[in-house]
GROMACS .gro file of C-alpha atoms in nm:
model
  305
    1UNK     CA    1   0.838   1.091  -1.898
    2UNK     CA    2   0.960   0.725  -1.877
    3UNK     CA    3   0.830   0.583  -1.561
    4UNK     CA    4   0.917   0.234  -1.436
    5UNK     CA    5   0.688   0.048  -1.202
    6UNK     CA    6   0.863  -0.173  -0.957
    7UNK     CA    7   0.579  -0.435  -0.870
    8UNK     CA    8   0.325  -0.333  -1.158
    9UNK     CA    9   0.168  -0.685  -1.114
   10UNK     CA   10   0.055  -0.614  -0.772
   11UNK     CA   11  -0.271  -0.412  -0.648
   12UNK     CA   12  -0.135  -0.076  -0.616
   13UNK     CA   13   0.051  -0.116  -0.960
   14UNK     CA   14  -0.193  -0.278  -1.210
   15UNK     CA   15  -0.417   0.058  -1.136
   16UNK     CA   16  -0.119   0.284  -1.153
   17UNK     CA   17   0.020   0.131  -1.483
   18UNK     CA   18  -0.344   0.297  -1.671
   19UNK     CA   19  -0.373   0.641  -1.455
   20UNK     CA   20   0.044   0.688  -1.570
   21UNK     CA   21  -0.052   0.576  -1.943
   22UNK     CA   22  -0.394   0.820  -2.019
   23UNK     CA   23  -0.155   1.110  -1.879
   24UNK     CA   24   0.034   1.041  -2.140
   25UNK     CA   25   0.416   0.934  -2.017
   26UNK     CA   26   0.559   0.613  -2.091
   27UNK     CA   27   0.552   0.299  -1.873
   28UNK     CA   28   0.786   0.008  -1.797
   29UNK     CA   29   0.589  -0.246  -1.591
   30UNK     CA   30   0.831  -0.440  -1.419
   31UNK     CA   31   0.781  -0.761  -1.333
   32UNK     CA   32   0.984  -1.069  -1.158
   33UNK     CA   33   0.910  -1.322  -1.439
   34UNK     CA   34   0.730  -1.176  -1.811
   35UNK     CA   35   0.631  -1.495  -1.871
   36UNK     CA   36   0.387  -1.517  -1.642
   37UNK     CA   37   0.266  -1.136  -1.657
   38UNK     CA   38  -0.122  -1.115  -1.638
   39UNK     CA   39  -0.257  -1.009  -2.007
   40UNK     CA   40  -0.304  -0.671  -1.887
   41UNK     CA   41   0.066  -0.657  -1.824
   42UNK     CA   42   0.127  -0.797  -2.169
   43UNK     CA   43  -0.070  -0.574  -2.406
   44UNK     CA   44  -0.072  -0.202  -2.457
   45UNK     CA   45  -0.410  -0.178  -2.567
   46UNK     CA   46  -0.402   0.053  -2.820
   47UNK     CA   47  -0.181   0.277  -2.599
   48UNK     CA   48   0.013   0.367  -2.881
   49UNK     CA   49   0.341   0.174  -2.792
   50UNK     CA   50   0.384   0.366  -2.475
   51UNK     CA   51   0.394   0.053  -2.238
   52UNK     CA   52   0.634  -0.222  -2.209
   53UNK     CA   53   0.677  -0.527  -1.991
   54UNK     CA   54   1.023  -0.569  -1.848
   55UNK     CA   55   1.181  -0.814  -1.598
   56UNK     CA   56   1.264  -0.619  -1.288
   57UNK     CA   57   1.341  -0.837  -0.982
   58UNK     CA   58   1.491  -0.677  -0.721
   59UNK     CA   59   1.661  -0.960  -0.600
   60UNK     CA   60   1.870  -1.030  -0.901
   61UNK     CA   61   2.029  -0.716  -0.934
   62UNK     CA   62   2.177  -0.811  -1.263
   63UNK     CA   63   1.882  -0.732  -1.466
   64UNK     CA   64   1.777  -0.433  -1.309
   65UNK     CA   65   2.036  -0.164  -1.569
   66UNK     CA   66   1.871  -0.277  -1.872
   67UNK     CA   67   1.525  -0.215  -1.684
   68UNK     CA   68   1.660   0.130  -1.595
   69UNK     CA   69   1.831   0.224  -1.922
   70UNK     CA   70   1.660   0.548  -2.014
   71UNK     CA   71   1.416   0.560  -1.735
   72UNK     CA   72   1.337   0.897  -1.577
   73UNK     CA   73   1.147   0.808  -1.274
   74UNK     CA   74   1.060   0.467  -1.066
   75UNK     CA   75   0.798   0.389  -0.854
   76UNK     CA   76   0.856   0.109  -0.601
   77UNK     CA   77   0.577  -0.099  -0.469
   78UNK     CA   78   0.773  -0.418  -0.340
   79UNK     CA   79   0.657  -0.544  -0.049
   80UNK     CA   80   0.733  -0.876   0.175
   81UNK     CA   81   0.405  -0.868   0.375
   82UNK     CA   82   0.575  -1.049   0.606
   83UNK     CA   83   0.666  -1.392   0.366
   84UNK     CA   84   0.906  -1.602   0.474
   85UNK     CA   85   1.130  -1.577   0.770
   86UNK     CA   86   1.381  -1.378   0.569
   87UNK     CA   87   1.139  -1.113   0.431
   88UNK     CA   88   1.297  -0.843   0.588
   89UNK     CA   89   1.670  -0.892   0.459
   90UNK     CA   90   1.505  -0.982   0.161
   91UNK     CA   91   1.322  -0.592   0.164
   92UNK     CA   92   1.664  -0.468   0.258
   93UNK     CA   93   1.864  -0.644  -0.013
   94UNK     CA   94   1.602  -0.555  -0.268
   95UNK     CA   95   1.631  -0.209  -0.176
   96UNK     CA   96   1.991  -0.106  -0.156
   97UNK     CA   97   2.037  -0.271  -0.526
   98UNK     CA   98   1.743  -0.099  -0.621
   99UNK     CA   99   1.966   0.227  -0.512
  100UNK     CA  100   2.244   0.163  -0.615
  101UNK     CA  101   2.084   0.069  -0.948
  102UNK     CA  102   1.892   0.425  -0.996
  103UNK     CA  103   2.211   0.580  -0.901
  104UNK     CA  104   2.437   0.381  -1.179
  105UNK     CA  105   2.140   0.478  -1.434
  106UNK     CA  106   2.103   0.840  -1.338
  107UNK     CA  107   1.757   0.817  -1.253
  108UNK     CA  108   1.619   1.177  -1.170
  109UNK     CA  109   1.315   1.038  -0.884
  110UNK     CA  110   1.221   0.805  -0.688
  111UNK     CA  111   0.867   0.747  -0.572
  112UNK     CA  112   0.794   0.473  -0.277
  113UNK     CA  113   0.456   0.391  -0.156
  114UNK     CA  114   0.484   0.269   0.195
  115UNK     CA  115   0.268   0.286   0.501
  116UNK     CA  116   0.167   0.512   0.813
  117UNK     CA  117   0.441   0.504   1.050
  118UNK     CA  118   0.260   0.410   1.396
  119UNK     CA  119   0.262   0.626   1.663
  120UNK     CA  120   0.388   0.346   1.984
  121UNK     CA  121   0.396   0.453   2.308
  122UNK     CA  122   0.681   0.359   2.563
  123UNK     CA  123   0.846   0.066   2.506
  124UNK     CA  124   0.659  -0.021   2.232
  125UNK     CA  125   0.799  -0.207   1.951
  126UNK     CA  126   0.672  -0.137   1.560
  127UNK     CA  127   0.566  -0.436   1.360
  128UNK     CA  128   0.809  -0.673   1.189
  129UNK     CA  129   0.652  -0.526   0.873
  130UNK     CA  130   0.604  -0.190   0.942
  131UNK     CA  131   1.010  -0.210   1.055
  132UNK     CA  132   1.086  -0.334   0.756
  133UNK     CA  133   0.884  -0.059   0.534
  134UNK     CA  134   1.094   0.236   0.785
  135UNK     CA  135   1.412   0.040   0.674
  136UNK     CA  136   1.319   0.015   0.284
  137UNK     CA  137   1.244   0.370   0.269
  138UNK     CA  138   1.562   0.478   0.473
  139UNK     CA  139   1.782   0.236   0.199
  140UNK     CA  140   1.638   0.415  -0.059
  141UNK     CA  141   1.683   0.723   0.039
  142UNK     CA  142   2.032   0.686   0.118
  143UNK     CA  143   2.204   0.751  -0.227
  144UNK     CA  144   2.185   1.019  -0.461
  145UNK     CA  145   1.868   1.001  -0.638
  146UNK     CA  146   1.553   1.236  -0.462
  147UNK     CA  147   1.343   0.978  -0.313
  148UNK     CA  148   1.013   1.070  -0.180
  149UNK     CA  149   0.792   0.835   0.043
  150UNK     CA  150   0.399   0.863   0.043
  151UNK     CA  151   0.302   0.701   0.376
  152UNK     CA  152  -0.053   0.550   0.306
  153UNK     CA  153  -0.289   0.465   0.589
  154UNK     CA  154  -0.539   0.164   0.516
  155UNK     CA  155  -0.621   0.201   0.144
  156UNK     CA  156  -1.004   0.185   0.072
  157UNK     CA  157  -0.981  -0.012  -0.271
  158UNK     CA  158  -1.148  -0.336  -0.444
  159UNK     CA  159  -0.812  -0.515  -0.485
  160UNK     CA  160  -0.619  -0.370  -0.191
  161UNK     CA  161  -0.561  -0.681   0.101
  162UNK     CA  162  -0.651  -0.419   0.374
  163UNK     CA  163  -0.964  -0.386   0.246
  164UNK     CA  164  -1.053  -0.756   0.092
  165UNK     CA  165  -1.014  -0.853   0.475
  166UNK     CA  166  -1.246  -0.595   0.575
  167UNK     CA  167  -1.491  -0.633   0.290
  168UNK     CA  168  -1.477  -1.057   0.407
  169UNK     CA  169  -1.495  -1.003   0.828
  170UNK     CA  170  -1.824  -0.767   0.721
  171UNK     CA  171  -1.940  -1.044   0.475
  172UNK     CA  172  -1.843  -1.358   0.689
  173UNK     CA  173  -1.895  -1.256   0.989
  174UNK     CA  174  -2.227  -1.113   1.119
  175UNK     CA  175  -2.048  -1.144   1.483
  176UNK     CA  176  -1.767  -0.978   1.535
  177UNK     CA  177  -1.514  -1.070   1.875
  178UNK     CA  178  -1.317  -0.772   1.871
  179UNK     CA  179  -1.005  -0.787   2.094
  180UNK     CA  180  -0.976  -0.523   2.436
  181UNK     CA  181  -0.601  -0.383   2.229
  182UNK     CA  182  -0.808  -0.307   1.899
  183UNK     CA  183  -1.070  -0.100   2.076
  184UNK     CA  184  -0.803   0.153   2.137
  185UNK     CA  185  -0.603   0.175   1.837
  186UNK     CA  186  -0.681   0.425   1.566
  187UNK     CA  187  -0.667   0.433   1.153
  188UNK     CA  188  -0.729   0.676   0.934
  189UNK     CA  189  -0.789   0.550   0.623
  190UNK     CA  190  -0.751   0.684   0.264
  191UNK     CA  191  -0.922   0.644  -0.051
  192UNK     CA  192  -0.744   0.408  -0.395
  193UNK     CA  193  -0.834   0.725  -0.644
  194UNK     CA  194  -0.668   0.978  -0.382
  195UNK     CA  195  -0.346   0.745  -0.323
  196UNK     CA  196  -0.322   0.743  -0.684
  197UNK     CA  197  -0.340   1.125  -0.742
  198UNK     CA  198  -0.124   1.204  -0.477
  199UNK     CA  199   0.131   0.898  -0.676
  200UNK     CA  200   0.082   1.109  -1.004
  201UNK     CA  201   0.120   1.462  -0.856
  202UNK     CA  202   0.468   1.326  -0.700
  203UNK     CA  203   0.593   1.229  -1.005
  204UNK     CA  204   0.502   1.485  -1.233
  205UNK     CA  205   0.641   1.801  -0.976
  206UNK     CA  206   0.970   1.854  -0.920
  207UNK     CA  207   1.182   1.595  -0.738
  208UNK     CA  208   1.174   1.610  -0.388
  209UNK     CA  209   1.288   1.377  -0.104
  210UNK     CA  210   1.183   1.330   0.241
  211UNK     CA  211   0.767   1.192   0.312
  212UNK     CA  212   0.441   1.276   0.372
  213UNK     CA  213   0.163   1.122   0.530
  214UNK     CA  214  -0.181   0.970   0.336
  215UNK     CA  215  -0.450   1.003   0.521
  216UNK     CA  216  -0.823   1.072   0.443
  217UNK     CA  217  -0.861   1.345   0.738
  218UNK     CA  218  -1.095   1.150   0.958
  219UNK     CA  219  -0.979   0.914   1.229
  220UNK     CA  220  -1.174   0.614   1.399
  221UNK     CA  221  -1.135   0.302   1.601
  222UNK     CA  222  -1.084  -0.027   1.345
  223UNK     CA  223  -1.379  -0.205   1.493
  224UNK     CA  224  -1.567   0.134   1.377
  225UNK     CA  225  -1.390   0.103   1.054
  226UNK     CA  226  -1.599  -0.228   1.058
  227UNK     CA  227  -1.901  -0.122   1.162
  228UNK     CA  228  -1.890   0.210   0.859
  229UNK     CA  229  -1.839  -0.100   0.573
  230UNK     CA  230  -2.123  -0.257   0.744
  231UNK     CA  231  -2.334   0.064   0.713
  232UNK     CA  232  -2.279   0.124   0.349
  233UNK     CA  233  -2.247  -0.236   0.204
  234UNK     CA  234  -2.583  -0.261   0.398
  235UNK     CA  235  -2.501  -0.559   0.607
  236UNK     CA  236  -2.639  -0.670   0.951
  237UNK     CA  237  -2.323  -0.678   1.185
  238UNK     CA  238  -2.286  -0.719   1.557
  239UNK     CA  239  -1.897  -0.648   1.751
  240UNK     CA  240  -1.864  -0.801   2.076
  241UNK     CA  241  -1.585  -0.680   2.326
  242UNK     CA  242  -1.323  -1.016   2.417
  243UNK     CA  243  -1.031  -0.984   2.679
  244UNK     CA  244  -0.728  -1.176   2.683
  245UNK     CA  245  -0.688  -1.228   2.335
  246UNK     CA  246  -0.329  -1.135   2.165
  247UNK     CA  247  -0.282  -0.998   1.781
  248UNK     CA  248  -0.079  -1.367   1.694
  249UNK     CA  249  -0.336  -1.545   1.772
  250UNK     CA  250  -0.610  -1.294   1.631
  251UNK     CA  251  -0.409  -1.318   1.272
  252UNK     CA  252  -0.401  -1.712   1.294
  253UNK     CA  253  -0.831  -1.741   1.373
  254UNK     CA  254  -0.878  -1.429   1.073
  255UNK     CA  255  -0.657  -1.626   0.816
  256UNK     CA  256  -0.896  -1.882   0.764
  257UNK     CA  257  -1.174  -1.686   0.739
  258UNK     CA  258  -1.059  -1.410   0.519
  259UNK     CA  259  -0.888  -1.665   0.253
  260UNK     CA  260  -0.596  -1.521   0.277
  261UNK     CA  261  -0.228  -1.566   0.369
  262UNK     CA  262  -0.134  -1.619   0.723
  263UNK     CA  263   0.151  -1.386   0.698
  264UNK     CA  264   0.008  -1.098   0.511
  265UNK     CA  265  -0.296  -1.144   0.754
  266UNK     CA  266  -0.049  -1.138   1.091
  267UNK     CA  267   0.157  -0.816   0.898
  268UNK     CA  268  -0.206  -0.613   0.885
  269UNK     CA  269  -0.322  -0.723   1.199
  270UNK     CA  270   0.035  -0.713   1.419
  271UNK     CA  271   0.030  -0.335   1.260
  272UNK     CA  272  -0.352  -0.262   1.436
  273UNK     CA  273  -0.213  -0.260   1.799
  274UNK     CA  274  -0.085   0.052   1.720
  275UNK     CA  275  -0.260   0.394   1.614
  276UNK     CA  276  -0.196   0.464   1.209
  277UNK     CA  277  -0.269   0.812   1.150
  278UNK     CA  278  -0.128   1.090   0.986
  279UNK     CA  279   0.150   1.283   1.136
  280UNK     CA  280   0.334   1.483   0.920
  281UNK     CA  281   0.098   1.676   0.687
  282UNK     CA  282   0.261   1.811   0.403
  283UNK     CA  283   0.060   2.055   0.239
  284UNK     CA  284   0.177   2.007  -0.140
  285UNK     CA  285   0.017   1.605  -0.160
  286UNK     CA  286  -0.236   1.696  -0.403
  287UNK     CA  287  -0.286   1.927  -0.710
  288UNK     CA  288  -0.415   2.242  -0.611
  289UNK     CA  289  -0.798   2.211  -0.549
  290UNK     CA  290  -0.822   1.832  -0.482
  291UNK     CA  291  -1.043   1.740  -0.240
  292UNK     CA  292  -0.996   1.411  -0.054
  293UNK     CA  293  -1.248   1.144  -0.060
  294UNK     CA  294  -1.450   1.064   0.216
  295UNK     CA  295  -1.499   0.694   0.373
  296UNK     CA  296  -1.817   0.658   0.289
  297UNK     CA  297  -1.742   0.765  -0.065
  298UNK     CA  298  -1.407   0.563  -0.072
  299UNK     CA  299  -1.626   0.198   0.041
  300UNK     CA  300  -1.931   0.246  -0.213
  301UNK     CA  301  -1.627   0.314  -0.491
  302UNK     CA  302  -1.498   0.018  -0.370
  303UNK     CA  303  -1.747  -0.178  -0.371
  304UNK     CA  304  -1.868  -0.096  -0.729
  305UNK     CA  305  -1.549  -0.173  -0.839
   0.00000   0.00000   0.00000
């Protein structure tokens, strides 16, 4: 089939782009500017003419027909991480054209990678980015063309920014202040190669709408998330209990530390006051036989990588 990737040149996308390629279909990598596409992006590398670098920005809905024309699925990976005080109109708007697009094109599926709704208690509030990813996939959904939703937990991946922040708290930091709030929140994490299966398997069944839950089956504190990486990367690591101390300010000491951007960094960490597990199992995630990948197994993949 003709797949276009909405936000190949991102982590989840530059790995999907060669699974969807030695299976055979044909892929559009779309991209907000060609010009500046990576040289993986670029090239086809001997893949026989089956890939093809197109500009897809969601925010210019203008160009997304001719990125369409004769397309037979789309995955969408665009996410805001928080960017910008507009990010989440921004998510919105790039979502209903992206529907109304598929819809003009007669695109058969729809495939959107977002992330574990969290299970908040009473008067609780979600996450300005987790919010936004609920709203994306409800936009989506709400035209014609089957849209299904894989709801990934913390993806264990060199590459992924959940797991570059883990991978530089473990390295960085040999003493870890964990927070009283992130003691009691739980993840369940799930593996890149397993995130990418179940991506392949959605595309390649029939087309179904609705979502299921990515998860890799075991469930754990974050600060024992920490302490597993420690384990296997073989690093020397000591967590010690701090009161008082709320996620905003958490996200603005991490930033530094982790190299990263302060609002992607306050979007992962805002997210870890509440539990991100798996809720709604549907059965049919993986070809028949799969088995999921442990943590242990996910990290030392990761970390070979």
């Amino acid at each position: 089939m003709t797949v276009l990737v909405v936000g190949s040149g991102g982590y989840l996308g530059s790995r999907l782009v060669p699974e969807l390629l030695a299976r055979g279909h044909h892929v559009r990598a779309g991209v907000t500017d060609p010009r500046r596409a990576g040289p993986h992006e670029r090239t086809s590398h001997d893949r026989g003419g089956r890939e093809e670098t197109v500009h897809c920005d969601v925010l210019d809905p203008d160009c997304l027909p001719a990125a369409l024309d004769g397309v037979d699925s789309v995955v969408y990976l665009v996410h805001r991480m928080g960017h910008g005080p507009g990010f989440r109109s921004e998510d919105a708007a790039g979502a209903t054209a992206m529907r109304e697009s598929m819809a003009a094109a007669g695109v058969g599926r729809c495939v959107y990678v977002s992330g574990l709704a969290p299970s908040a208690g009473p008067g609780d509030t979600l996450s300005r980015h987790m919010s936004s990813r609920l709203e994306v996939e409800q936009l989506l959904s709400d035209g014609p063309t089957p849209v299904f939703t894989l709801r990934a937990g913390i993806v264990l991946g060199a590459g992924s920014v959940s797991f570059e922040m883990l991978r530089t708290l473990c390295d960085r930091l040999p003493v870890q202040p964990v927070p009283r709030w992130m003691r009691g929140s739980r993840v369940e994490p799930i593996a890149e190669r397993d995130v990418l299966e179940a991506l392949c398997h959605a595309l390649e069944g029939a087309p179904r709408s609705g979502h299921g839950d990515l998860g890799c089956g075991e469930v754990l504190t974050y600060p024992a998330l920490l302490r597993r990486f420690s384990r296997v990367a073989g690093l020397p690591t000591l967590r010690i209990p701090v009161f008082g101390v709320p996620w905003d300010l958490v996200a603005a000491g991490l930033s530094p530390v982790v190299d990263s951007d302060p609002a992607t960094v306050g979007a992962l960490v805002e997210s870890l006051r509440h539990d991100m597990v798996t809720a709604d199992q549907t059965a049919d995630l993986f070809p028949a036989g799969w088995e999921r990948t442990g943590i242990d197994d996910a990290i030392r993949r990761a970390l070979r990588d």
